[in-house]
Coordinates of C-alpha atoms and ligand atoms in Angstrom, one line a residue:
M1 CA -8.0 -4.5 15.5
S2 CA -11.8 -4.6 15.3
T3 CA -12.1 -5.6 18.9
E4 CA -9.8 -2.8 20.0
K5 CA -11.6 -0.5 22.4
I6 CA -11.1 3.2 21.7
S7 CA -9.8 4.9 24.9
S8 CA -11.0 8.4 25.8
D9 CA -7.5 9.7 24.9
I10 CA -7.7 8.3 21.3
Q11 CA -11.3 9.5 21.1
G12 CA -10.0 13.0 21.9
Q13 CA -7.4 12.6 19.1
I14 CA -10.0 11.5 16.7
T15 CA -12.1 14.6 17.5
R16 CA -9.1 16.9 17.1
A17 CA -8.2 15.1 13.7
A18 CA -11.8 15.6 12.5
E19 CA -11.5 19.4 13.3
L20 CA -8.3 19.7 11.4
L21 CA -9.7 17.8 8.5
A22 CA -12.8 20.2 8.5
A23 CA -10.3 23.1 8.4
G24 CA -8.7 21.8 5.2
D25 CA -5.7 20.1 6.8
V26 CA -4.3 16.6 6.5
V27 CA -3.8 14.1 9.3
G28 CA -2.1 10.7 9.9
M29 CA -4.6 7.9 10.2
P30 CA -4.1 4.3 11.3
T31 CA -5.6 1.6 9.2
E32 CA -5.2 -2.2 9.4
T33 CA -3.0 -2.2 6.2
V34 CA -0.7 0.8 6.7
Y35 CA -1.0 4.3 8.1
G36 CA -2.6 6.8 5.7
L37 CA -2.3 10.5 5.1
A38 CA -5.9 11.6 5.1
A39 CA -7.8 14.5 3.6
R40 CA -11.5 15.1 3.2
I41 CA -12.6 14.4 -0.4
D42 CA -14.5 17.7 -0.5
S43 CA -11.5 19.8 0.4
E44 CA -9.4 20.7 -2.6
E45 CA -7.0 22.5 -0.4
A46 CA -6.4 19.4 1.7
L47 CA -6.1 17.1 -1.3
K48 CA -3.5 19.3 -2.8
K49 CA -1.7 19.2 0.6
V50 CA -1.6 15.4 0.4
F51 CA 0.4 15.5 -2.9
A52 CA 2.6 18.3 -1.6
V53 CA 3.4 16.7 1.8
K54 CA 4.1 13.3 0.2
E55 CA 6.0 14.9 -2.8
R56 CA 3.7 12.7 -4.9
P57 CA 3.2 13.2 -8.6
F58 CA -0.3 14.1 -9.6
F59 CA -0.5 11.1 -12.0
D60 CA -0.9 8.7 -9.1
P61 CA -4.5 8.6 -7.9
L62 CA -5.7 8.4 -4.3
I63 CA -7.9 5.7 -2.6
V64 CA -11.1 7.0 -1.1
H65 CA -12.0 5.5 2.3
V66 CA -15.6 5.1 3.1
N67 CA -17.5 3.8 6.2
S68 CA -20.1 1.5 4.5
I69 CA -21.1 -0.2 1.3
E70 CA -23.9 2.4 0.9
A71 CA -21.3 5.2 0.9
A72 CA -19.2 3.4 -1.7
K73 CA -22.3 3.0 -4.0
K74 CA -22.8 6.8 -3.8
Y75 CA -19.5 7.4 -5.5
S76 CA -19.6 4.7 -8.1
K77 CA -21.5 5.0 -11.4
D78 CA -21.7 1.3 -11.9
W79 CA -21.9 -0.6 -8.6
N80 CA -22.7 -4.0 -10.1
E81 CA -23.4 -7.4 -8.6
C82 CA -19.7 -8.3 -8.6
C83 CA -18.7 -5.2 -6.6
Q84 CA -21.6 -5.9 -4.1
L85 CA -20.4 -9.5 -3.6
L86 CA -16.8 -8.5 -3.1
A87 CA -17.6 -5.7 -0.7
E88 CA -20.0 -8.0 1.3
R89 CA -17.3 -10.6 1.7
F90 CA -14.1 -8.6 2.1
W91 CA -15.2 -5.2 3.6
P92 CA -14.4 -3.8 6.0
G93 CA -10.9 -5.0 5.1
P94 CA -7.8 -4.8 2.9
L95 CA -9.4 -4.6 -0.5
T96 CA -9.7 -1.6 -2.7
L97 CA -12.3 -1.8 -5.6
V98 CA -11.6 0.4 -8.6
V99 CA -14.9 1.3 -10.3
P100 CA -16.3 4.0 -12.6
K101 CA -16.6 7.2 -10.5
T102 CA -19.4 9.8 -10.1
S103 CA -18.8 13.5 -10.6
E104 CA -18.6 14.0 -6.8
I105 CA -15.1 12.5 -7.0
S106 CA -12.7 15.2 -8.2
D107 CA -10.1 14.6 -10.9
L108 CA -7.5 15.5 -8.3
I109 CA -8.3 12.3 -6.5
T110 CA -8.3 10.1 -9.6
S111 CA -5.6 11.8 -11.6
G112 CA -8.2 12.5 -14.2
L113 CA -9.1 8.8 -14.6
P114 CA -12.8 7.9 -15.0
S115 CA -12.5 5.4 -12.1
V116 CA -12.1 5.6 -8.4
G117 CA -10.5 3.3 -5.8
L118 CA -12.8 2.7 -2.9
R119 CA -12.1 1.0 0.4
W120 CA -13.9 0.5 3.7
P121 CA -11.1 0.0 6.3
K122 CA -11.4 -2.3 9.3
H123 CA -9.2 -0.5 11.8
P124 CA -11.6 0.8 14.5
V125 CA -9.8 4.1 14.7
A126 CA -10.1 4.7 10.9
Q127 CA -13.8 3.8 11.2
A128 CA -14.2 6.2 14.1
L129 CA -12.4 9.0 12.2
L130 CA -14.6 8.5 9.1
E131 CA -17.6 8.7 11.4
A132 CA -16.3 11.9 13.2
A133 CA -15.3 13.5 9.9
G134 CA -18.7 12.8 8.4
A135 CA -17.1 12.6 4.9
P136 CA -15.1 10.0 3.0
L137 CA -11.3 10.4 3.3
A138 CA -8.8 10.2 0.5
A139 CA -5.7 8.7 1.9
P140 CA -2.5 7.4 0.3
S141 CA 0.1 5.6 2.5
A142 CA 1.7 8.2 4.9
N143 CA 5.2 8.1 3.4
K144 CA 7.2 10.3 1.0
F145 CA 6.7 9.2 -2.6
G146 CA 8.6 6.0 -3.4
R147 CA 9.7 5.3 0.2
T148 CA 8.8 2.7 2.8
S149 CA 5.2 2.7 4.0
P150 CA 4.4 3.3 7.7
T151 CA 2.8 0.8 10.0
T152 CA 2.9 2.8 13.3
A153 CA 2.2 6.4 14.3
A154 CA 5.9 6.7 15.1
H155 CA 6.9 5.9 11.5
V156 CA 4.6 8.6 10.3
R157 CA 6.0 11.2 12.7
R158 CA 9.5 10.3 11.7
E159 CA 8.7 10.8 8.0
F160 CA 6.9 14.1 8.3
G161 CA 7.9 15.6 11.7
D162 CA 5.7 17.1 14.4
S163 CA 3.8 19.5 12.1
L164 CA 1.6 16.7 11.0
F165 CA -1.1 15.5 13.4
V166 CA -1.0 11.7 13.7
I167 CA -3.6 9.7 15.6
E168 CA -1.8 7.2 17.8
G169 CA -3.6 4.0 16.8
S170 CA -2.3 0.4 17.2
A171 CA 0.3 -0.9 14.7
S172 CA -1.2 -2.0 11.4
D173 CA -2.2 -5.7 11.7
I174 CA -1.9 -6.6 8.0
G175 CA 1.3 -4.6 7.3
I176 CA 1.1 -4.3 3.5
E177 CA -1.2 -2.1 1.5
S178 CA -4.7 -3.3 0.3
S179 CA -5.2 -5.5 -2.7
V180 CA -6.4 -3.2 -5.5
V181 CA -8.9 -4.8 -7.9
G182 CA -10.5 -3.2 -10.9
V183 CA -14.0 -4.4 -11.7
K184 CA -15.7 -3.8 -15.1
Q185 CA -19.0 -5.2 -16.3
N186 CA -19.0 -6.6 -19.8
G187 CA -22.6 -7.7 -20.7
S188 CA -23.5 -10.4 -18.2
S189 CA -19.9 -11.1 -17.4
F190 CA -17.2 -9.2 -15.4
E191 CA -13.6 -8.4 -16.1
L192 CA -11.4 -8.2 -13.0
S193 CA -7.8 -6.9 -12.9
M194 CA -5.4 -7.3 -10.0
L195 CA -3.8 -3.8 -9.9
R196 CA -1.9 -4.4 -6.7
K197 CA -1.5 -7.7 -4.7
G198 CA -2.3 -7.6 -1.0
A199 CA -3.8 -9.7 1.7
V200 CA -7.1 -10.4 -0.1
L201 CA -5.8 -13.0 -2.6
Q202 CA -6.8 -13.7 -6.1
S203 CA -7.8 -17.3 -5.0
D204 CA -10.0 -15.8 -2.2
I205 CA -11.9 -13.8 -4.9
D206 CA -12.0 -16.9 -7.2
Q207 CA -13.5 -19.0 -4.5
L208 CA -16.2 -16.4 -3.7
L209 CA -17.2 -15.8 -7.4
K210 CA -17.3 -19.5 -8.2
E211 CA -19.4 -20.1 -5.1
K212 CA -21.8 -17.4 -6.3
N213 CA -21.8 -18.7 -10.0
I214 CA -20.6 -15.4 -11.3
S215 CA -19.2 -15.3 -14.9
Y216 CA -15.9 -13.4 -14.9
Q217 CA -12.4 -13.4 -16.1
W218 CA -9.1 -11.9 -14.9
V219 CA -7.5 -9.5 -17.4
E220 CA -4.0 -8.2 -17.3
V221 CA -3.8 -4.4 -17.2
T222 CA -0.5 -3.1 -18.3
G223 CA -1.2 0.4 -19.6
K224 CA 0.0 3.3 -17.4
S225 CA -3.4 5.0 -17.8
E226 CA -5.3 2.2 -16.1
A227 CA -2.6 1.2 -13.6
P228 CA -0.8 4.5 -13.0
G229 CA 0.7 3.6 -9.6
R230 CA 2.6 0.6 -10.8
M231 CA 6.1 1.9 -10.9
K232 CA 9.1 -0.3 -11.1
H233 CA 10.4 1.1 -7.8
H234 CA 8.6 2.0 -4.6
Y235 CA 8.8 1.3 -0.8
M236 CA 12.5 2.1 -0.8
P237 CA 14.2 2.0 2.6
S238 CA 17.0 4.5 3.4
V239 CA 19.7 1.8 3.0
P240 CA 20.0 -0.1 -0.3
L241 CA 18.2 -3.4 -0.3
V242 CA 19.7 -6.2 -2.3
I243 CA 17.7 -9.4 -3.2
C244 CA 19.8 -12.4 -3.5
K245 CA 18.1 -15.2 -5.4
N246 CA 21.0 -17.6 -5.0
P247 CA 21.1 -18.9 -1.4
R248 CA 24.5 -20.4 -2.0
L249 CA 26.3 -17.1 -2.4
T250 CA 28.4 -16.2 0.7
M251 CA 28.2 -12.7 2.1
A252 CA 31.7 -12.0 0.7
E253 CA 30.5 -13.0 -2.8
I254 CA 27.4 -10.8 -2.4
S255 CA 29.5 -7.8 -1.4
Q256 CA 31.8 -8.4 -4.4
K257 CA 29.0 -8.7 -6.9
L258 CA 27.4 -5.6 -5.5
K259 CA 30.7 -3.6 -5.9
E260 CA 30.9 -4.8 -9.5
R261 CA 27.4 -3.7 -10.3
L262 CA 27.6 -0.3 -8.6
A263 CA 28.8 1.7 -11.6
S264 CA 25.9 0.5 -13.8
M265 CA 23.1 1.2 -11.3
P266 CA 20.8 4.1 -12.4
D267 CA 20.4 7.2 -10.2
E268 CA 16.7 7.4 -10.7
V269 CA 14.0 5.3 -12.3
E270 CA 10.6 6.8 -13.2
G271 CA 11.2 9.7 -10.8
V272 CA 12.1 7.4 -7.9
K273 CA 15.6 7.9 -6.5
I274 CA 17.6 4.6 -6.4
I275 CA 19.4 4.2 -3.1
K276 CA 23.0 3.1 -3.8
P277 CA 25.6 1.6 -1.5
K278 CA 29.0 3.3 -1.0
S279 CA 31.8 1.8 -2.9
D280 CA 33.8 0.8 0.2
L281 CA 31.1 -1.6 1.2
T282 CA 31.9 -3.4 4.4
K283 CA 28.8 -3.8 6.6
L284 CA 26.1 -6.0 5.0
L285 CA 23.1 -7.0 7.1
I286 CA 20.5 -9.7 6.4
L287 CA 16.8 -8.8 6.3
N288 CA 15.2 -11.6 8.3
L289 CA 11.5 -12.2 7.8
S290 CA 9.3 -14.7 9.5
S291 CA 8.6 -17.9 7.6
K292 CA 4.9 -17.3 8.2
P293 CA 3.8 -14.9 5.4
E294 CA 1.1 -13.2 7.4
Q295 CA 3.6 -12.3 10.1
A296 CA 6.3 -11.5 7.5
A297 CA 3.9 -9.0 5.9
R298 CA 3.0 -7.5 9.3
E299 CA 6.6 -6.9 10.2
L300 CA 8.0 -6.1 6.7
Y301 CA 8.1 -2.3 6.7
A302 CA 9.1 -2.0 10.4
Q303 CA 12.0 -4.5 9.7
L304 CA 13.1 -2.5 6.6
R305 CA 13.2 0.6 8.9
S306 CA 14.9 -1.1 11.8
V307 CA 17.7 -2.7 9.7
S308 CA 18.2 0.7 8.0
D309 CA 18.6 2.3 11.4
R310 CA 21.6 0.0 12.1
K311 CA 23.2 1.9 9.3
P312 CA 24.7 -1.0 7.2
D313 CA 26.1 -0.2 3.8
A314 CA 23.5 -2.5 2.3
M315 CA 20.9 -5.0 3.5
C316 CA 20.3 -8.3 1.9
F317 CA 17.1 -10.5 1.6
I318 CA 17.9 -14.1 0.6
Q319 CA 15.0 -15.4 -1.4
S320 CA 14.4 -19.1 -1.3
S321 CA 11.9 -21.7 -2.4
A322 CA 10.2 -21.3 1.0
H323 CA 8.9 -17.9 -0.3
T324 CA 6.2 -19.3 -2.5
G325 CA 2.4 -19.0 -2.4
E326 CA 0.1 -16.0 -3.0
M327 CA 0.8 -14.1 0.2
W328 CA 4.5 -14.4 -0.4
E329 CA 3.9 -13.0 -3.9
S330 CA 2.3 -9.9 -2.3
I331 CA 5.3 -9.5 0.0
L332 CA 7.9 -10.1 -2.8
D333 CA 6.1 -7.5 -4.9
R334 CA 7.1 -5.0 -2.3
L335 CA 10.6 -6.3 -1.8
Y336 CA 11.4 -6.3 -5.5
K337 CA 10.2 -2.7 -5.8
A338 CA 12.1 -1.7 -2.7
A339 CA 15.3 -3.3 -3.9
S340 CA 18.1 -1.4 -5.5
L341 CA 19.6 -4.5 -7.0
I342 CA 18.6 -8.2 -7.7
L343 CA 21.4 -10.7 -7.7
D344 CA 20.8 -14.1 -9.5
Ligands
LIG401 O1 -4.0 -0.1 2.1 C1 -4.1 0.9 1.4 O2 -4.6 0.9 0.3 C2 -3.5 2.2 2.0 C3 -4.3 2.6 3.2 C4 -3.9 4.0 3.7 O3 -5.7 2.5 2.9 N1 -3.4 3.2 1.0 C5 -2.6 3.2 0.0 O4 -2.6 4.2 -0.9 O5 -1.8 2.3 -0.2 P1 -1.5 4.6 -2.0 O6 -1.9 5.9 -2.5 O7 -0.2 4.5 -1.4 O8 -1.7 3.5 -3.1 C6 -2.9 3.5 -3.8 C7 -2.7 2.7 -5.1 C8 -1.8 3.4 -6.1 O9 -0.9 2.5 -6.6 C9 -2.8 3.9 -7.1 O10 -2.2 4.0 -8.4 C10 -3.9 2.9 -7.1 O11 -4.0 2.5 -5.7 N2 -5.2 3.5 -7.5 C11 -5.9 4.3 -6.8 N3 -7.0 4.7 -7.6 C12 -6.9 4.1 -8.7 C13 -7.6 4.1 -10.0 N4 -8.7 4.8 -10.1 N5 -7.2 3.3 -11.0 C14 -6.1 2.5 -10.8 N6 -5.3 2.5 -9.7 C15 -5.7 3.3 -8.7
LIG402 MG1 1.9 4.1 -1.1

């Protein structure tokens, strides 16, 4: 993480990545949340490549990664006191601020929205790449649209093959994507919206803004235009994930219920393919996560992948009352979107 020394080998990879970016290509970039698929914001060719490589629809905007608060200010038309306080407390780190954009940010990045998501990542390799590139980098998570996010360089290589250059940084320490928070000024007060939960918690933000005597309120944003990336399904592993909310069900009962529900499962929801189990369901594996939410988040995507690699017919996450608290909400948000089926 921030104390990680960058070896000369990694430095060489960063230089190579910066050259590729300058030539209009995309590269895999480690960050402390998940690995990203990076493009320079001034290269339309590279930005288009991000959508093509990811098979991502153009309605879902990209996050712009910067290397300082000063750089973020340059791309925001209304960098207010609230943005400044949030950035000073949580940057560099796993928080994306959605703010009104300037004309330097293309509609391709924001899907035509008047706002842009800005984040200063903490991972030293991401910071070094931003420095070497000399330009902000738009980067979604480096996975195909709707599928499990990557937390290691190996995950990215497996997703996109050898044709994509990936910097071999350390595994992502946080493990789930940044919290995405919209900030709007309304007179002397602010309206905040939690567009995606992550490791920067709503209570962390409340604590800061109360401490600083800021007048604000949380508003719920439900419209697709303001929260375009909030699909019902996302992060899907290659094997169907079932969430079981009743810890008393036996594995045999879970299998039986799954078989019963199979026929009524949709093939696709909002363009995301729903992974379905075979009807002769025999091998069911449990997704075991740490009871410590920070560790569970760190390991979540690698676990979804490693259980899938054991090729069960389905994997099951047993949800219990132990999975409560804000960090668990961020993890459960991913699990529910990754799940093909929820059993009560
Ligand atoms: O941790 C992260 O945020 C990672 C790393 C690579 O930085 N990136 C990431 O990007 O998760 P992506 O594209 O997978 O998710 C970005 C989310 C999407 O749900 C998108 O809809 C939302 O941020 N977003 C980006 N710009 C937005 C905007 N202007 N308004 C509303 N939502 C926005
Ligand atoms: Mg993503």
